[in-house]
Amino acid sequence: MKSKLIAVGALAAVLAGQSAFAKTLEDVLKEKGVITEEDYKEVAKSAPVKYKVGGGFTFQTPDDKFKLAIGGRLQARYTFTDKDNANGSVSDTSEWRVRRMKMWMKGHAYTKDLTYKLQANFVDGGSEKLLEDAFLNYRLMDEVQLLAGQDKVPFARQELTSSGAQQFVDRSNTTDTFKPGRDIGAMLHGQIEKGLVEYAFGWYGGAGQSKTRSTNDNAIAARIEFNPFGYLKKSEADLEMTKKPLLSFGADYYRNKFVKGESNNTSFYGKWLEKGAIFAANEKVEVNTASADIAFKWMGASAQAEYFWAQADGDAAAKTTQRAHGFYAQAGYFIIPKHLEAAVRYSYVDPNRDKTQDLRTETQGAVSYYFNKHNLKLQADVTNMHQQNVAKSNTDDMQYRLQAQIIF
């Protein structure tokens, strides 16, 4: 029997490279009764190449000390924007684009406790945004893990949820306004009591994605989550049709300090933190942001909301301060379980609470059809984008988006 299993395993390895979706040799032999269920499981376990929808192609050594998974994600999008032509000077826009084309490699080396990930977004090729994730993570135990390299700063639930696992075509305007994004550094994190509590504390360079700087005043971030009824994974829409209610609470904090005008690509820079005349040239600016969030899933229904607070303080004699806040709330429900979902969302941003007529709000509705969970889906949403403006009339643009996504 052992020689039979070796032969079957060798042929299965050859066939695995021919078609990820065709039946493997061990599948055929099991169906014909040539090998038993136990034989099938042993061959499948020892196969050097495997494929899982959404998980990519996996290569591993027989002793399982080394493992590499390779996969990718493509988002193709069409956007039509009906501009509010209040001043007679703007035109509607029609745009086709590849929003994201990502390739990733991840796995473990030497031991299952030492994992790694490398991810690139080819849409941002030729810039520092090309390299997204590049880190090592060592697991001492579930409760104590150390990550080093480039990854997302642990701040904002929706930002920490993959762009491939969103309920709408993309994240809310509020999240994009306040999130720090990716940075280079180290993070201590873990799960307590199988996900009842999650925590993370990170120490970062503060210059943003794929950028470095020499400073004695780095950025820090901290996040904690509480899941009282069981672990709630970071994936929007209740595709699992959760049989018991799941609830999650989160809170986080981020602090950074930099000189105005320095090359810095943290996401909030220029979105709520003004690049204009509020702070003096070369003035040191300290940024403190915090947020609180809640998420819920049950029987095809889902909802989540986040509130953000931010403040920037300059160190010049005038002690200039800019304060901002915002929130979003969204909810969805499966009309056809696991496949057709409708969702609504409202987001609000006040980038400078000491100014008037600068609010940005968005009211959205979405419909998504999931052919294979988030791995293959078609999404459409419509958004009323309200922008207050002191210098000219307020605008209400209408945006229509259609996006197809495949994860392989």
CSV table of C-alpha atoms in Angstrom, one decimal:
chain,number,residue,atom,x,y,z
A,1,MET,CA,0.0,0.0,0.0
A,2,LYS,CA,2.9,2.4,0.8
A,3,SER,CA,4.3,2.1,-2.7
A,4,LYS,CA,0.8,2.6,-4.2
A,5,LEU,CA,0.5,5.8,-2.2
A,6,ILE,CA,3.9,7.1,-3.3
A,7,ALA,CA,2.9,6.5,-7.0
A,8,VAL,CA,-0.4,8.2,-6.5
A,9,GLY,CA,1.1,11.2,-4.8
A,10,ALA,CA,3.7,11.6,-7.6
A,11,LEU,CA,1.1,11.5,-10.3
A,12,ALA,CA,-1.1,13.9,-8.3
A,13,ALA,CA,1.7,16.4,-8.1
A,14,VAL,CA,2.0,16.4,-11.9
A,15,LEU,CA,-1.7,16.8,-12.5
A,16,ALA,CA,-2.0,19.6,-10.0
A,17,GLY,CA,0.0,21.9,-12.3
A,18,GLN,CA,-2.3,21.2,-15.2
A,19,SER,CA,-5.6,22.4,-13.9
A,20,ALA,CA,-6.6,23.8,-10.6
A,21,PHE,CA,-10.2,23.0,-11.2
A,22,ALA,CA,-10.0,19.6,-12.8
A,23,LYS,CA,-10.4,16.5,-10.7
A,24,THR,CA,-7.1,15.2,-9.3
A,25,LEU,CA,-5.9,11.6,-9.7
A,26,GLU,CA,-6.6,10.8,-6.1
A,27,ASP,CA,-10.2,12.1,-6.5
A,28,VAL,CA,-10.8,9.7,-9.5
A,29,LEU,CA,-9.2,6.7,-7.7
A,30,LYS,CA,-11.3,7.3,-4.6
A,31,GLU,CA,-14.5,7.6,-6.7
A,32,LYS,CA,-13.7,4.3,-8.4
A,33,GLY,CA,-12.9,2.6,-5.1
A,34,VAL,CA,-9.2,1.9,-5.9
A,35,ILE,CA,-8.1,3.6,-2.7
A,36,THR,CA,-9.9,4.0,0.6
A,37,GLU,CA,-11.0,7.3,2.3
A,38,GLU,CA,-7.9,6.9,4.6
A,39,ASP,CA,-5.6,6.5,1.6
A,40,TYR,CA,-7.1,9.5,0.0
A,41,LYS,CA,-6.6,11.7,3.1
A,42,GLU,CA,-3.0,10.6,3.4
A,43,VAL,CA,-2.2,11.4,-0.3
A,44,ALA,CA,-4.0,14.7,-0.2
A,45,LYS,CA,-2.1,15.7,2.9
A,46,SER,CA,1.3,14.9,1.4
A,47,ALA,CA,0.6,16.5,-2.0
A,48,PRO,CA,3.3,19.2,-2.6
A,49,VAL,CA,1.0,21.5,-4.5
A,50,LYS,CA,-2.5,22.4,-3.6
A,51,TYR,CA,-5.1,25.0,-4.6
A,52,LYS,CA,-7.8,26.6,-2.6
A,53,VAL,CA,-10.3,29.1,-4.0
A,54,GLY,CA,-9.4,32.5,-2.5
A,55,GLY,CA,-6.3,31.0,-0.9
A,56,GLY,CA,-4.1,30.6,-3.9
A,57,PHE,CA,-1.6,27.9,-4.9
A,58,THR,CA,0.2,26.3,-2.0
A,59,PHE,CA,3.6,24.7,-2.1
A,60,GLN,CA,5.0,22.9,1.0
A,61,THR,CA,7.8,20.5,2.0
A,62,PRO,CA,6.9,17.0,3.1
A,63,ASP,CA,7.9,17.8,6.7
A,64,ASP,CA,5.7,21.0,6.6
A,65,LYS,CA,8.6,23.1,7.8
A,66,PHE,CA,8.3,25.4,4.8
A,67,LYS,CA,5.1,26.6,3.1
A,68,LEU,CA,4.4,29.1,0.4
A,69,ALA,CA,1.0,30.3,-0.9
A,70,ILE,CA,0.8,32.5,-4.0
A,71,GLY,CA,-2.4,34.3,-5.0
A,72,GLY,CA,-3.8,37.5,-6.3
A,73,ARG,CA,-6.8,39.9,-6.5
A,74,LEU,CA,-8.2,41.9,-9.4
A,75,GLN,CA,-10.8,44.7,-9.2
A,76,ALA,CA,-12.1,46.1,-12.5
A,77,ARG,CA,-14.3,49.2,-12.0
A,78,TYR,CA,-16.5,51.6,-14.0
A,79,THR,CA,-17.4,55.0,-12.5
A,80,PHE,CA,-19.8,57.6,-13.8
A,81,THR,CA,-20.0,60.9,-11.9
A,82,ASP,CA,-22.9,63.3,-12.5
A,83,LYS,CA,-21.4,66.5,-11.5
A,84,ASP,CA,-23.5,69.2,-9.8
A,85,ASN,CA,-22.8,71.9,-12.3
A,86,ALA,CA,-23.9,74.8,-10.1
A,87,ASN,CA,-21.3,77.2,-11.5
A,88,GLY,CA,-21.5,76.0,-15.1
A,89,SER,CA,-17.8,75.1,-15.1
A,90,VAL,CA,-17.6,71.3,-14.6
A,91,SER,CA,-18.4,68.3,-16.7
A,92,ASP,CA,-19.6,64.8,-15.9
A,93,THR,CA,-17.0,62.1,-15.9
A,94,SER,CA,-16.9,58.5,-17.2
A,95,GLU,CA,-14.0,56.4,-16.1
A,96,TRP,CA,-12.9,52.8,-16.6
A,97,ARG,CA,-10.0,51.6,-14.4
A,98,VAL,CA,-8.3,48.7,-12.8
A,99,ARG,CA,-8.7,49.7,-9.1
A,100,ARG,CA,-6.4,47.1,-7.7
A,101,MET,CA,-4.3,44.3,-9.1
A,102,LYS,CA,-2.5,42.6,-6.2
A,103,MET,CA,-0.2,39.6,-5.9
A,104,TRP,CA,0.7,38.1,-2.6
A,105,MET,CA,3.0,35.4,-1.2
A,106,LYS,CA,2.7,34.2,2.3
A,107,GLY,CA,3.5,31.1,4.4
A,108,HIS,CA,5.8,29.9,7.1
A,109,ALA,CA,9.5,29.0,7.3
A,110,TYR,CA,11.5,26.6,9.6
A,111,THR,CA,8.5,26.5,12.0
A,112,LYS,CA,4.7,27.2,11.7
A,113,ASP,CA,5.2,29.9,14.3
A,114,LEU,CA,7.4,32.0,11.9
A,115,THR,CA,5.1,33.3,9.2
A,116,TYR,CA,5.7,35.9,6.5
A,117,LYS,CA,3.8,37.9,3.9
A,118,LEU,CA,4.7,39.9,0.8
A,119,GLN,CA,2.1,41.8,-1.2
A,120,ALA,CA,2.4,44.2,-4.1
A,121,ASN,CA,-0.2,46.3,-5.9
A,122,PHE,CA,0.7,46.7,-9.6
A,123,VAL,CA,-1.7,49.5,-10.1
A,124,ASP,CA,0.7,51.6,-8.0
A,125,GLY,CA,3.8,50.3,-9.9
A,126,GLY,CA,6.6,52.9,-10.2
A,127,SER,CA,5.8,54.5,-6.8
A,128,GLU,CA,6.5,53.8,-3.2
A,129,LYS,CA,2.9,52.5,-3.0
A,130,LEU,CA,3.8,49.4,-5.1
A,131,LEU,CA,5.0,47.4,-2.1
A,132,GLU,CA,2.2,47.1,0.4
A,133,ASP,CA,3.0,44.3,2.9
A,134,ALA,CA,6.4,42.9,3.7
A,135,PHE,CA,6.7,41.5,7.2
A,136,LEU,CA,7.7,38.6,9.4
A,137,ASN,CA,5.5,37.5,12.3
A,138,TYR,CA,6.7,35.2,15.2
A,139,ARG,CA,4.1,33.5,17.4
A,140,LEU,CA,5.3,32.8,20.9
A,141,MET,CA,1.7,31.8,21.7
A,142,ASP,CA,-1.6,33.0,20.5
A,143,GLU,CA,-1.6,35.7,23.1
A,144,VAL,CA,1.9,37.0,22.4
A,145,GLN,CA,3.1,37.6,18.8
A,146,LEU,CA,5.7,40.0,17.3
A,147,LEU,CA,5.5,41.4,13.8
A,148,ALA,CA,8.3,43.4,12.1
A,149,GLY,CA,8.3,45.0,8.7
A,150,GLN,CA,5.7,46.9,6.7
A,151,ASP,CA,2.0,46.4,7.4
A,152,LYS,CA,-1.2,48.3,8.1
A,153,VAL,CA,-1.1,50.4,11.3
A,154,PRO,CA,-3.6,48.9,13.7
A,155,PHE,CA,-6.2,51.7,13.5
A,156,ALA,CA,-9.8,51.7,12.1
A,157,ARG,CA,-11.8,48.5,11.8
A,158,GLN,CA,-12.7,49.1,8.2
A,159,GLU,CA,-9.2,49.9,7.2
A,160,LEU,CA,-8.0,46.7,8.8
A,161,THR,CA,-10.6,44.8,6.8
A,162,SER,CA,-9.2,43.9,3.4
A,163,SER,CA,-10.3,46.0,0.4
A,164,GLY,CA,-11.3,42.6,-1.1
A,165,ALA,CA,-13.8,41.9,1.8
A,166,GLN,CA,-15.9,45.1,1.6
A,167,GLN,CA,-19.7,45.4,1.6
A,168,PHE,CA,-19.5,48.4,-0.8
A,169,VAL,CA,-17.4,48.9,-3.9
A,170,ASP,CA,-14.8,50.6,-1.6
A,171,ARG,CA,-14.3,51.9,1.9
A,172,SER,CA,-16.2,54.9,3.3
A,173,ASN,CA,-14.9,58.4,2.7
A,174,THR,CA,-14.6,58.8,6.5
A,175,THR,CA,-12.3,55.8,6.9
A,176,ASP,CA,-10.1,57.0,4.0
A,177,THR,CA,-9.9,60.5,5.6
A,178,PHE,CA,-8.7,59.4,9.1
A,179,LYS,CA,-6.7,56.2,8.6
A,180,PRO,CA,-2.9,56.3,8.9
A,181,GLY,CA,-2.5,53.5,6.3
A,182,ARG,CA,0.6,51.4,6.1
A,183,ASP,CA,4.0,52.1,7.8
A,184,ILE,CA,7.2,50.4,8.6
A,185,GLY,CA,7.8,49.3,12.2
A,186,ALA,CA,7.2,46.6,14.8
A,187,MET,CA,4.0,45.4,16.4
A,188,LEU,CA,3.2,43.4,19.5
A,189,HIS,CA,-0.2,41.7,19.2
A,190,GLY,CA,-2.3,38.7,20.1
A,191,GLN,CA,-5.6,37.0,20.8
A,192,ILE,CA,-6.8,36.1,24.3
A,193,GLU,CA,-9.2,33.3,25.0
A,194,LYS,CA,-9.6,32.3,21.3
A,195,GLY,CA,-10.4,35.9,20.2
A,196,LEU,CA,-12.5,37.1,23.1
A,197,VAL,CA,-10.0,39.9,23.3
A,198,GLU,CA,-7.6,41.1,20.6
A,199,TYR,CA,-4.9,43.7,21.1
A,200,ALA,CA,-2.1,45.4,19.2
A,201,PHE,CA,0.6,47.9,20.0
A,202,GLY,CA,2.8,49.3,17.2
A,203,TRP,CA,5.9,51.5,16.9
A,204,TYR,CA,6.5,53.0,13.5
A,205,GLY,CA,8.7,55.3,11.5
A,206,GLY,CA,5.8,57.6,10.9
A,207,ALA,CA,6.7,58.6,7.3
A,208,GLY,CA,4.2,56.2,5.8
A,209,GLN,CA,4.2,53.4,3.2
A,210,SER,CA,7.7,52.4,1.9
A,211,LYS,CA,9.2,55.6,3.3
A,212,THR,CA,11.8,56.1,6.0
A,213,ARG,CA,13.1,59.0,8.1
A,214,SER,CA,15.5,59.6,10.9
A,215,THR,CA,13.9,61.0,13.9
A,216,ASN,CA,13.9,60.6,17.7
A,217,ASP,CA,10.1,60.9,17.8
A,218,ASN,CA,8.5,57.9,16.0
A,219,ALA,CA,4.8,57.2,15.6
A,220,ILE,CA,2.8,54.8,17.9
A,221,ALA,CA,-0.5,53.1,17.6
A,222,ALA,CA,-2.6,50.9,19.8
A,223,ARG,CA,-5.9,48.9,19.3
A,224,ILE,CA,-8.1,46.7,21.4
A,225,GLU,CA,-11.1,44.6,20.4
A,226,PHE,CA,-13.7,42.8,22.5
A,227,ASN,CA,-15.8,40.0,21.1
A,228,PRO,CA,-18.2,38.9,23.8
A,229,PHE,CA,-20.2,36.2,21.9
A,230,GLY,CA,-17.3,34.7,19.9
A,231,TYR,CA,-14.7,35.9,17.4
A,232,LEU,CA,-15.9,38.1,14.6
A,233,LYS,CA,-13.5,38.1,11.7
A,234,LYS,CA,-12.8,41.2,9.7
A,235,SER,CA,-14.9,40.6,6.7
A,236,GLU,CA,-18.0,42.7,5.9
A,237,ALA,CA,-21.4,41.1,4.9
A,238,ASP,CA,-22.7,38.0,6.8
A,239,LEU,CA,-21.9,35.5,4.1
A,240,GLU,CA,-21.7,32.7,6.7
A,241,MET,CA,-25.4,33.4,7.7
A,242,THR,CA,-24.2,33.4,11.3
A,243,LYS,CA,-26.5,31.3,13.4
A,244,LYS,CA,-25.9,33.1,16.7
A,245,PRO,CA,-25.4,36.9,17.1
A,246,LEU,CA,-21.8,38.1,16.9
A,247,LEU,CA,-20.9,41.5,18.3
A,248,SER,CA,-17.5,43.2,18.4
A,249,PHE,CA,-16.3,46.5,20.0
A,250,GLY,CA,-13.1,48.2,19.2
A,251,ALA,CA,-11.1,51.3,20.1
A,252,ASP,CA,-7.7,52.6,18.9
A,253,TYR,CA,-5.3,55.4,19.2
A,254,TYR,CA,-2.5,56.9,16.9
A,255,ARG,CA,0.1,59.5,17.5
A,256,ASN,CA,2.7,61.0,15.1
A,257,LYS,CA,4.9,64.1,14.9
A,258,PHE,CA,6.5,65.5,11.9
A,259,VAL,CA,7.6,68.8,10.3
A,260,LYS,CA,5.1,70.5,8.0
A,261,GLY,CA,6.2,70.1,4.4
A,262,GLU,CA,8.2,66.9,4.8
A,263,SER,CA,7.6,64.1,2.3
A,264,ASN,CA,5.0,62.1,4.1
A,265,ASN,CA,2.4,59.7,2.6
A,266,THR,CA,0.4,58.8,5.6
A,267,SER,CA,-3.2,58.6,4.3
A,268,PHE,CA,-4.7,61.4,6.5
A,269,TYR,CA,-2.1,64.0,5.3
A,270,GLY,CA,-4.1,66.4,3.1
A,271,LYS,CA,-7.4,64.7,3.7
A,272,TRP,CA,-8.3,66.2,7.1
A,273,LEU,CA,-4.9,67.6,8.0
A,274,GLU,CA,-4.6,70.7,5.9
A,275,LYS,CA,-1.5,71.3,3.8
A,276,GLY,CA,-2.3,75.0,3.5
A,277,ALA,CA,-1.8,78.0,5.8
A,278,ILE,CA,-2.9,76.7,9.1
A,279,PHE,CA,0.6,75.7,10.2
A,280,ALA,CA,3.7,77.7,9.5
A,281,ALA,CA,6.4,76.4,7.1
A,282,ASN,CA,8.8,73.9,8.8
A,283,GLU,CA,6.6,73.9,12.0
A,284,LYS,CA,6.6,70.7,14.0
A,285,VAL,CA,3.1,69.3,14.1
A,286,GLU,CA,1.9,66.6,16.5
A,287,VAL,CA,-1.1,64.6,15.4
A,288,ASN,CA,-3.3,62.6,17.8
A,289,THR,CA,-6.2,60.5,16.5
A,290,ALA,CA,-8.6,58.0,18.1
A,291,SER,CA,-11.6,56.0,17.1
A,292,ALA,CA,-14.3,53.7,18.5
A,293,ASP,CA,-16.2,51.1,16.5
A,294,ILE,CA,-18.8,48.4,16.7
A,295,ALA,CA,-19.8,45.5,14.4
A,296,PHE,CA,-22.6,43.0,14.3
A,297,LYS,CA,-23.6,39.9,12.3
A,298,TRP,CA,-26.6,37.5,12.6
A,299,MET,CA,-28.6,35.4,10.1
A,300,GLY,CA,-27.5,37.4,7.0
A,301,ALA,CA,-27.8,40.8,8.6
A,302,SER,CA,-24.8,42.9,9.4
A,303,ALA,CA,-24.0,46.4,10.6
A,304,GLN,CA,-21.0,48.4,11.7
A,305,ALA,CA,-20.1,52.0,12.6
A,306,GLU,CA,-17.0,54.0,13.6
A,307,TYR,CA,-16.4,57.4,15.1
A,308,PHE,CA,-13.1,59.2,14.6
A,309,TRP,CA,-11.6,62.1,16.5
A,310,ALA,CA,-8.4,63.9,15.4
A,311,GLN,CA,-6.3,66.9,16.5
A,312,ALA,CA,-3.1,68.5,15.2
A,313,ASP,CA,-1.1,70.9,17.3
A,314,GLY,CA,1.7,73.0,16.0
A,315,ASP,CA,4.7,74.0,18.3
A,316,ALA,CA,5.0,77.6,17.0
A,317,ALA,CA,4.4,80.5,19.4
A,318,ALA,CA,0.8,80.8,18.2
A,319,LYS,CA,0.1,77.2,19.3
A,320,THR,CA,-2.1,76.6,16.2
A,321,THR,CA,-4.5,73.7,16.5
A,322,GLN,CA,-6.7,71.9,14.0
A,323,ARG,CA,-9.5,69.6,15.2
A,324,ALA,CA,-11.5,67.2,13.1
A,325,HIS,CA,-14.0,64.4,13.6
A,326,GLY,CA,-16.3,62.1,11.6
A,327,PHE,CA,-18.2,58.9,11.5
A,328,TYR,CA,-19.9,56.4,9.2
A,329,ALA,CA,-22.6,53.8,9.8
A,330,GLN,CA,-23.6,51.0,7.4
A,331,ALA,CA,-25.9,48.0,7.3
A,332,GLY,CA,-26.7,45.2,4.9
A,333,TYR,CA,-29.0,42.2,4.5
A,334,PHE,CA,-29.0,39.1,2.2
A,335,ILE,CA,-32.1,39.0,0.1
A,336,ILE,CA,-30.9,35.7,-1.3
A,337,PRO,CA,-28.9,34.0,1.4
A,338,LYS,CA,-25.1,34.0,0.7
A,339,HIS,CA,-25.6,35.5,-2.8
A,340,LEU,CA,-27.6,38.7,-3.2
A,341,GLU,CA,-27.2,41.5,-0.6
A,342,ALA,CA,-28.5,45.1,-0.3
A,343,ALA,CA,-26.7,47.7,1.9
A,344,VAL,CA,-26.9,51.3,2.9
A,345,ARG,CA,-24.3,53.7,4.3
A,346,TYR,CA,-23.9,57.2,5.6
A,347,SER,CA,-20.6,59.0,6.2
A,348,TYR,CA,-19.8,62.4,7.7
A,349,VAL,CA,-16.5,64.3,7.9
A,350,ASP,CA,-15.8,67.7,9.5
A,351,PRO,CA,-12.1,68.3,8.6
A,352,ASN,CA,-11.8,71.4,10.7
A,353,ARG,CA,-14.3,72.0,13.5
A,354,ASP,CA,-13.3,75.6,13.9
A,355,LYS,CA,-14.4,76.4,10.3
A,356,THR,CA,-17.9,76.6,8.9
A,357,GLN,CA,-19.2,75.4,5.5
A,358,ASP,CA,-16.6,72.6,5.0
A,359,LEU,CA,-18.5,69.4,5.8
A,360,ARG,CA,-18.4,66.4,3.5
A,361,THR,CA,-21.2,63.8,3.7
A,362,GLU,CA,-22.0,60.8,1.6
A,363,THR,CA,-25.3,58.8,1.4
A,364,GLN,CA,-24.9,55.4,-0.4
A,365,GLY,CA,-26.9,52.4,-1.4
A,366,ALA,CA,-25.3,49.2,-2.8
A,367,VAL,CA,-26.3,45.9,-4.3
A,368,SER,CA,-23.8,43.0,-4.4
A,369,TYR,CA,-24.0,39.5,-5.9
A,370,TYR,CA,-21.6,37.0,-4.5
A,371,PHE,CA,-20.9,34.1,-6.8
A,372,ASN,CA,-18.3,32.6,-4.4
A,373,LYS,CA,-18.2,34.7,-1.3
A,374,HIS,CA,-15.8,37.6,-1.7
A,375,ASN,CA,-13.7,35.5,-4.0
A,376,LEU,CA,-15.9,36.2,-7.0
A,377,LYS,CA,-18.5,39.0,-6.8
A,378,LEU,CA,-20.1,41.8,-8.7
A,379,GLN,CA,-20.9,45.0,-6.9
A,380,ALA,CA,-22.8,48.3,-7.7
A,381,ASP,CA,-23.4,51.3,-5.6
A,382,VAL,CA,-24.8,54.8,-6.0
A,383,THR,CA,-23.6,57.8,-3.9
A,384,ASN,CA,-24.8,61.3,-3.2
A,385,MET,CA,-21.6,63.3,-2.4
A,386,HIS,CA,-22.4,66.5,-0.6
A,387,GLN,CA,-19.6,69.0,-0.3
A,388,GLN,CA,-19.9,72.4,1.5
A,389,ASN,CA,-17.8,75.1,0.3
A,390,VAL,CA,-17.3,78.7,1.5
A,391,ALA,CA,-15.8,80.1,-1.7
A,392,LYS,CA,-18.6,78.8,-4.0
A,393,SER,CA,-22.0,77.1,-3.9
A,394,ASN,CA,-22.4,73.7,-2.1
A,395,THR,CA,-22.3,70.7,-4.5
A,396,ASP,CA,-24.2,67.4,-4.6
A,397,ASP,CA,-22.5,65.1,-7.1
A,398,MET,CA,-24.0,61.7,-7.9
A,399,GLN,CA,-21.6,58.8,-8.3
A,400,TYR,CA,-22.5,55.5,-9.9
A,401,ARG,CA,-20.0,52.6,-9.7
A,402,LEU,CA,-19.8,49.0,-10.9
A,403,GLN,CA,-17.0,46.7,-9.9
A,404,ALA,CA,-16.1,43.0,-10.6
A,405,GLN,CA,-13.7,41.2,-8.3
A,406,ILE,CA,-11.9,37.9,-8.4
A,407,ILE,CA,-9.5,36.5,-5.8
A,408,PHE,CA,-7.5,33.5,-6.8
